[in-house]
mmCIF file of C-alpha atoms in Angstrom:
data_model
loop_
_atom_site.group_PDB
_atom_site.id
_atom_site.type_symbol
_atom_site.label_atom_id
_atom_site.label_comp_id
_atom_site.label_asym_id
_atom_site.label_seq_id
_atom_site.Cartn_x
_atom_site.Cartn_y
_atom_site.Cartn_z
ATOM 1 C CA MET A 91 17.015 18.760 23.820
ATOM 2 C CA GLU A 92 20.495 17.247 23.907
ATOM 3 C CA GLU A 93 22.279 18.137 20.699
ATOM 4 C CA ARG A 94 23.588 15.255 18.623
ATOM 5 C CA ALA A 95 26.278 15.496 15.986
ATOM 6 C CA TRP A 96 24.055 14.065 13.284
ATOM 7 C CA VAL A 97 21.201 16.527 13.888
ATOM 8 C CA GLN A 98 21.409 19.711 11.841
ATOM 9 C CA SER A 99 19.110 22.516 10.821
ATOM 10 C CA ALA A 100 17.458 21.845 7.463
ATOM 11 C CA SER A 101 18.996 23.636 4.518
ATOM 12 C CA PRO A 102 17.012 24.904 1.524
ATOM 13 C CA GLU A 103 18.300 21.846 -0.349
ATOM 14 C CA ASP A 104 16.880 19.527 2.332
ATOM 15 C CA LEU A 105 13.465 21.175 2.116
ATOM 16 C CA GLU A 106 13.557 21.048 -1.665
ATOM 17 C CA LEU A 107 14.313 17.310 -1.614
ATOM 18 C CA PHE A 108 11.123 16.622 0.323
ATOM 19 C CA SER A 109 8.887 19.343 -1.138
ATOM 20 C CA SER A 110 9.684 18.500 -4.763
ATOM 21 C CA LEU A 111 8.183 15.023 -4.412
ATOM 22 C CA ARG A 112 4.592 16.012 -5.022
ATOM 23 C CA GLY A 113 2.180 14.224 -7.308
ATOM 24 C CA ARG A 114 3.383 11.169 -9.211
ATOM 25 C CA ARG A 115 7.119 11.278 -8.513
ATOM 26 C CA HIS A 116 9.537 9.694 -6.102
ATOM 27 C CA PRO A 117 13.320 9.309 -6.368
ATOM 28 C CA GLU A 118 14.608 6.165 -8.041
ATOM 29 C CA GLY A 119 14.880 3.433 -5.438
ATOM 30 C CA ARG A 120 13.737 5.777 -2.662
ATOM 31 C CA PHE A 121 10.431 6.877 -1.168
ATOM 32 C CA ILE A 122 9.088 9.489 1.226
ATOM 33 C CA GLY A 123 6.981 8.641 4.256
ATOM 34 C CA ASP A 124 5.355 11.100 6.622
ATOM 35 C CA GLY A 125 3.676 10.827 10.004
ATOM 36 C CA ASP A 126 4.465 8.962 13.210
ATOM 37 C CA LYS A 127 3.213 5.471 12.337
ATOM 38 C CA VAL A 128 4.707 5.449 8.852
ATOM 39 C CA VAL A 129 8.146 6.692 9.889
ATOM 40 C CA ARG A 130 8.322 4.251 12.810
ATOM 41 C CA ARG A 131 7.485 1.428 10.409
ATOM 42 C CA MET A 132 10.196 2.649 8.055
ATOM 43 C CA LEU A 133 12.747 2.615 10.877
ATOM 44 C CA GLU A 134 11.762 -0.976 11.693
ATOM 45 C CA ARG A 135 11.562 -2.422 8.197
ATOM 46 C CA THR A 136 13.865 -0.624 5.770
ATOM 47 C CA LYS A 137 16.925 1.577 5.543
ATOM 48 C CA VAL A 138 16.134 5.202 6.349
ATOM 49 C CA GLU A 139 18.624 7.668 4.927
ATOM 50 C CA ARG A 140 17.258 10.990 6.178
ATOM 51 C CA ILE A 141 14.636 12.355 8.537
ATOM 52 C CA LEU A 142 13.145 15.836 8.282
ATOM 53 C CA CYS A 143 11.207 16.876 11.372
ATOM 54 C CA THR A 144 10.520 19.427 14.049
ATOM 55 C CA ALA A 145 12.983 19.393 16.941
ATOM 56 C CA ASP A 146 10.682 17.579 19.378
ATOM 57 C CA TRP A 147 10.668 14.395 17.268
ATOM 58 C CA VAL A 148 14.398 13.816 17.796
ATOM 59 C CA GLU A 149 13.786 12.650 21.354
ATOM 60 C CA ARG A 150 10.486 10.908 20.659
ATOM 61 C CA LEU A 151 11.722 8.572 17.908
ATOM 62 C CA PRO A 152 14.095 5.583 18.196
ATOM 63 C CA ILE A 153 16.534 7.034 15.638
ATOM 64 C CA PRO A 154 19.674 4.908 15.334
ATOM 65 C CA PRO A 155 23.075 6.517 14.740
ATOM 66 C CA GLY A 156 24.030 7.075 11.123
ATOM 67 C CA ILE A 157 20.757 8.576 9.922
ATOM 68 C CA ASP A 158 20.940 12.180 8.786
ATOM 69 C CA VAL A 159 18.403 14.207 10.769
ATOM 70 C CA ARG A 160 17.364 17.664 9.643
ATOM 71 C CA ILE A 161 15.152 19.859 11.811
ATOM 72 C CA ALA A 162 12.923 22.697 10.696
ATOM 73 C CA PRO A 163 10.060 24.753 12.154
ATOM 74 C CA LYS A 164 6.497 23.567 11.673
ATOM 75 C CA SER A 165 5.704 26.385 9.268
ATOM 76 C CA GLU A 166 8.270 25.133 6.760
ATOM 77 C CA LEU A 167 7.128 21.515 7.081
ATOM 78 C CA PHE A 168 3.434 22.379 6.758
ATOM 79 C CA ALA A 169 4.241 24.080 3.460
ATOM 80 C CA ILE A 170 5.421 20.746 2.073
ATOM 81 C CA VAL A 171 2.381 18.557 2.738
ATOM 82 C CA GLY A 172 -0.285 20.754 4.275
ATOM 83 C CA PHE A 173 -1.264 21.681 7.819
ATOM 84 C CA ARG A 174 -4.076 19.137 8.218
ATOM 85 C CA LEU A 175 -2.015 16.185 6.996
ATOM 86 C CA HIS A 176 1.394 16.945 8.449
ATOM 87 C CA GLN A 177 2.641 15.802 11.866
ATOM 88 C CA GLY A 178 5.967 17.564 11.490
ATOM 89 C CA LEU A 179 7.793 14.356 10.571
ATOM 90 C CA MET A 180 9.029 12.926 7.258
ATOM 91 C CA ALA A 181 11.616 10.360 6.235
ATOM 92 C CA LEU A 182 13.475 9.300 3.111
ATOM 93 C CA GLY A 183 13.754 5.513 2.889
ATOM 94 C CA VAL A 184 15.093 2.850 0.548
ATOM 95 C CA VAL A 185 12.589 0.800 -1.453
ATOM 96 C CA PRO A 186 13.191 -2.843 -0.446
ATOM 97 C CA PRO A 187 13.865 -5.380 -3.217
ATOM 98 C CA GLU A 188 10.976 -7.460 -4.519
ATOM 99 C CA LYS A 189 10.825 -11.095 -3.442
ATOM 100 C CA PRO A 190 9.615 -14.133 -5.424
ATOM 101 C CA LEU A 191 5.872 -14.660 -5.376
ATOM 102 C CA SER A 192 4.848 -17.106 -2.651
ATOM 103 C CA GLY A 193 1.841 -18.081 -0.558
ATOM 104 C CA THR A 194 -1.767 -18.827 -1.513
ATOM 105 C CA PHE A 195 -3.633 -15.530 -1.127
ATOM 106 C CA HIS A 196 -2.877 -12.772 -3.630
ATOM 107 C CA VAL A 197 -4.304 -9.551 -5.009
ATOM 108 C CA ALA A 198 -3.613 -8.104 -8.465
ATOM 109 C CA LEU A 199 -4.076 -4.434 -9.350
ATOM 110 C CA ASP A 200 -4.929 -3.810 -12.990
ATOM 111 C CA GLY A 201 -4.404 -0.209 -14.059
ATOM 112 C CA LEU A 202 -5.254 1.523 -10.756
ATOM 113 C CA ALA A 203 -3.864 4.993 -11.429
ATOM 114 C CA ASN A 204 -5.125 6.609 -8.219
ATOM 115 C CA ALA A 205 -2.401 6.544 -5.556
ATOM 116 C CA GLU A 206 -4.850 6.904 -2.656
ATOM 117 C CA ASN A 207 -6.812 3.864 -3.834
ATOM 118 C CA VAL A 208 -3.604 1.856 -4.169
ATOM 119 C CA GLY A 209 -2.607 2.875 -0.650
ATOM 120 C CA ALA A 210 -6.002 2.045 0.828
ATOM 121 C CA ILE A 211 -6.034 -1.380 -0.830
ATOM 122 C CA LEU A 212 -2.537 -2.186 0.412
ATOM 123 C CA ARG A 213 -3.577 -1.245 3.937
ATOM 124 C CA THR A 214 -6.490 -3.688 3.639
ATOM 125 C CA CYS A 215 -4.157 -6.361 2.240
ATOM 126 C CA ALA A 216 -1.891 -6.007 5.261
ATOM 127 C CA ALA A 217 -4.873 -6.198 7.610
ATOM 128 C CA PHE A 218 -6.195 -9.434 6.093
ATOM 129 C CA GLY A 219 -2.861 -11.204 5.625
ATOM 130 C CA VAL A 220 -2.513 -11.145 1.834
ATOM 131 C CA ASP A 221 0.645 -13.005 0.789
ATOM 132 C CA GLY A 222 1.512 -10.739 -2.129
ATOM 133 C CA VAL A 223 0.214 -7.973 -4.405
ATOM 134 C CA LEU A 224 0.853 -7.943 -8.147
ATOM 135 C CA LEU A 225 1.137 -4.493 -9.719
ATOM 136 C CA GLY A 226 0.066 -4.428 -13.352
ATOM 137 C CA PRO A 227 0.834 -1.797 -16.001
ATOM 138 C CA GLY A 228 -0.830 1.554 -15.389
ATOM 139 C CA THR A 229 -1.029 1.051 -11.637
ATOM 140 C CA ALA A 230 0.252 3.926 -9.513
ATOM 141 C CA SER A 231 3.465 3.229 -7.667
ATOM 142 C CA PRO A 232 2.801 2.132 -4.072
ATOM 143 C CA TRP A 233 5.892 4.149 -3.136
ATOM 144 C CA LEU A 234 4.339 7.505 -3.983
ATOM 145 C CA ARG A 235 4.068 9.614 -0.849
ATOM 146 C CA ARG A 236 0.259 9.707 -0.998
ATOM 147 C CA ALA A 237 0.066 5.926 -1.319
ATOM 148 C CA VAL A 238 2.539 5.377 1.511
ATOM 149 C CA ARG A 239 0.622 7.759 3.769
ATOM 150 C CA VAL A 240 -2.812 6.214 3.129
ATOM 151 C CA SER A 241 -1.449 2.677 3.469
ATOM 152 C CA LEU A 242 0.338 3.469 6.762
ATOM 153 C CA GLY A 243 3.485 2.005 5.234
ATOM 154 C CA ALA A 244 1.827 -1.266 4.155
ATOM 155 C CA PRO A 245 4.204 -1.726 1.163
ATOM 156 C CA LEU A 246 6.857 -2.487 3.788
ATOM 157 C CA VAL A 247 4.667 -5.304 5.146
ATOM 158 C CA VAL A 248 2.947 -6.854 2.106
ATOM 159 C CA PRO A 249 5.289 -8.275 -0.560
ATOM 160 C CA LEU A 250 4.928 -6.457 -3.900
ATOM 161 C CA HIS A 251 5.533 -7.880 -7.359
ATOM 162 C CA THR A 252 5.693 -5.756 -10.514
ATOM 163 C CA SER A 253 4.243 -7.453 -13.600
ATOM 164 C CA ALA A 254 4.740 -6.235 -17.160
ATOM 165 C CA ASP A 255 2.096 -8.740 -18.364
ATOM 166 C CA LEU A 256 -0.591 -9.065 -15.690
ATOM 167 C CA ALA A 257 -2.726 -11.469 -17.738
ATOM 168 C CA ALA A 258 0.177 -13.928 -17.947
ATOM 169 C CA SER A 259 0.966 -13.464 -14.257
ATOM 170 C CA VAL A 260 -2.540 -14.261 -13.000
ATOM 171 C CA SER A 261 -3.290 -17.070 -15.455
ATOM 172 C CA SER A 262 -1.889 -19.719 -13.087
ATOM 173 C CA LEU A 263 -3.121 -18.153 -9.825
ATOM 174 C CA ASN A 264 -6.782 -19.236 -9.781
ATOM 175 C CA ALA A 265 -7.730 -15.601 -10.348
ATOM 176 C CA TYR A 266 -11.171 -14.061 -9.962
ATOM 177 C CA ALA A 267 -11.738 -10.605 -11.398
ATOM 178 C CA ALA A 268 -13.964 -8.153 -9.548
ATOM 179 C CA HIS A 269 -16.057 -6.648 -12.352
ATOM 180 C CA ILE A 270 -19.608 -5.331 -12.639
ATOM 181 C CA HIS A 271 -20.261 -6.075 -16.324
ATOM 182 C CA GLY A 272 -20.974 -9.274 -18.240
ATOM 183 C CA GLU A 273 -21.487 -12.746 -16.820
ATOM 184 C CA LYS A 274 -20.571 -12.722 -13.150
ATOM 185 C CA ARG A 275 -21.109 -14.536 -9.860
ATOM 186 C CA ASP A 276 -21.876 -13.346 -6.350
ATOM 187 C CA TYR A 277 -18.486 -13.050 -4.613
ATOM 188 C CA ARG A 278 -19.768 -15.160 -1.680
ATOM 189 C CA SER A 279 -20.371 -18.157 -3.932
ATOM 190 C CA ILE A 280 -16.647 -18.779 -4.544
ATOM 191 C CA ASP A 281 -14.630 -21.244 -2.467
ATOM 192 C CA TYR A 282 -11.626 -19.197 -1.332
ATOM 193 C CA ARG A 283 -10.135 -21.925 0.827
ATOM 194 C CA GLN A 284 -7.896 -22.916 -2.063
ATOM 195 C CA PRO A 285 -5.154 -20.700 -3.508
ATOM 196 C CA VAL A 286 -6.740 -17.590 -4.973
ATOM 197 C CA CYS A 287 -5.890 -14.242 -6.540
ATOM 198 C CA LEU A 288 -8.438 -11.413 -6.549
ATOM 199 C CA VAL A 289 -8.051 -8.932 -9.403
ATOM 200 C CA LEU A 290 -9.135 -5.310 -8.999
ATOM 201 C CA GLY A 291 -9.343 -2.870 -11.896
ATOM 202 C CA SER A 292 -9.596 0.878 -12.246
ATOM 203 C CA GLU A 293 -12.846 2.591 -11.317
ATOM 204 C CA PRO A 294 -13.551 4.025 -14.791
ATOM 205 C CA LEU A 295 -12.771 0.855 -16.783
ATOM 206 C CA GLY A 296 -12.656 -2.109 -14.432
ATOM 207 C CA VAL A 297 -10.471 -5.122 -15.165
ATOM 208 C CA THR A 298 -8.991 -5.088 -18.671
ATOM 209 C CA GLU A 299 -10.118 -7.621 -21.257
ATOM 210 C CA PRO A 300 -6.846 -9.637 -21.412
ATOM 211 C CA VAL A 301 -6.861 -10.053 -17.638
ATOM 212 C CA LEU A 302 -10.548 -10.979 -17.660
ATOM 213 C CA ARG A 303 -9.793 -13.736 -20.161
ATOM 214 C CA ALA A 304 -6.913 -14.984 -18.023
ATOM 215 C CA SER A 305 -9.106 -15.144 -14.917
ATOM 216 C CA LYS A 306 -11.070 -18.203 -13.870
ATOM 217 C CA GLY A 307 -14.221 -16.167 -13.392
ATOM 218 C CA VAL A 308 -15.785 -12.796 -12.676
ATOM 219 C CA ILE A 309 -17.276 -11.861 -9.297
ATOM 220 C CA TYR A 310 -19.306 -8.919 -8.036
ATOM 221 C CA ILE A 311 -20.708 -7.520 -4.806
ATOM 222 C CA PRO A 312 -24.527 -7.293 -4.934
ATOM 223 C CA MET A 313 -25.811 -3.747 -4.450
ATOM 224 C CA ALA A 314 -29.090 -2.173 -3.439
ATOM 225 C CA THR A 315 -31.573 -1.395 -6.212
ATOM 226 C CA GLU A 316 -30.455 1.442 -8.497
ATOM 227 C CA TRP A 317 -26.866 1.382 -7.231
ATOM 228 C CA ASP A 318 -24.105 -0.239 -9.224
ATOM 229 C CA CYS A 319 -20.870 -0.569 -7.218
ATOM 230 C CA LEU A 320 -18.582 0.485 -4.376
ATOM 231 C CA ASN A 321 -15.354 2.419 -4.580
ATOM 232 C CA VAL A 322 -12.559 0.012 -5.534
ATOM 233 C CA ALA A 323 -10.862 0.371 -2.133
ATOM 234 C CA ALA A 324 -14.128 -0.388 -0.313
ATOM 235 C CA SER A 325 -14.724 -3.334 -2.639
ATOM 236 C CA ALA A 326 -11.299 -4.701 -1.757
ATOM 237 C CA ALA A 327 -12.152 -4.617 1.947
ATOM 238 C CA VAL A 328 -15.405 -6.526 1.382
ATOM 239 C CA LEU A 329 -13.814 -9.161 -0.853
ATOM 240 C CA LEU A 330 -10.723 -9.750 1.269
ATOM 241 C CA SER A 331 -12.742 -10.051 4.453
ATOM 242 C CA GLU A 332 -14.770 -12.850 2.840
ATOM 243 C CA VAL A 333 -11.617 -14.717 1.832
ATOM 244 C CA ARG A 334 -10.298 -14.456 5.357
ATOM 245 C CA ARG A 335 -13.657 -15.487 6.848
ATOM 246 C CA GLN A 336 -13.765 -18.649 4.739
ATOM 247 C CA ARG A 337 -10.221 -19.570 5.580
ATOM 248 C CA SER A 338 -11.055 -19.167 9.280
ATOM 249 C CA ARG A 339 -7.460 -18.879 10.433
ATOM 250 C CA TRP A 340 -4.197 -17.406 9.166
ATOM 251 C CA THR A 341 -2.529 -19.587 6.565
ATOM 252 C CA PRO A 342 1.279 -19.483 6.762
ATOM 253 C CA PRO A 343 2.917 -18.575 3.422
ATOM 254 C CA GLY A 344 3.501 -21.643 1.280
ATOM 255 C CA GLU A 345 0.966 -23.832 3.086
ATOM 256 C CA ALA A 346 -2.444 -24.921 1.803
ATOM 257 C CA PRO A 347 -5.500 -23.473 3.566
ATOM 258 C CA PRO A 348 -7.025 -25.681 6.262
ATOM 259 C CA ALA A 349 -9.636 -28.231 5.256
ATOM 260 C CA THR A 350 -13.128 -27.875 6.657
#
């Protein structure tokens, strides 16, 4: 490997920076991504300040000058995340600024505290071309390392919008809440060709009452006898695929869906 001036051996402080970010924490305005696909997406879509990796990644990645690169043996990196999950590559990136809400296809997350579920839903949103995701109070940060890993870096692709009052935010978005209790309609009976926002709640509680009242209606996915519901991330995939099926083609942000 050809040595570069900006590549150095990782210090204990470097390892501590990455290993201390377990659980529900990430540095203010920064986030940690790990794995090949996530770090490559970070290099393409945001400012990366530091990379921590095994030596072989230095030649395999398109690392531009100016990024601090710290190398360490696999044993030290595996101790941070875990052998089965770690590819020997992590990066510290800058959280991009939020943009104004635009487009006609949105998802709102109401109190989803599980970071893996948030990550899985954001990955689905990226796959089906969602124009923006609203993050209500109590929802896990999409910039937590677990969420970034599961989403494959989808927060860098799907615009995010933090809402302190989710009920007020969705009231004008033709919102439908995915909920299994009370009066509800089969999700396939809704016309999603017009602007729409699908609201997903936490698995224990579902969509909160204020957000239910602000929604235009409640939808559900019919289940087999003696089974009540899917995991919220699986539900998101089913619902978003139906919206995309009805729309039949990608709708550019800001344009109305095509007429049938």
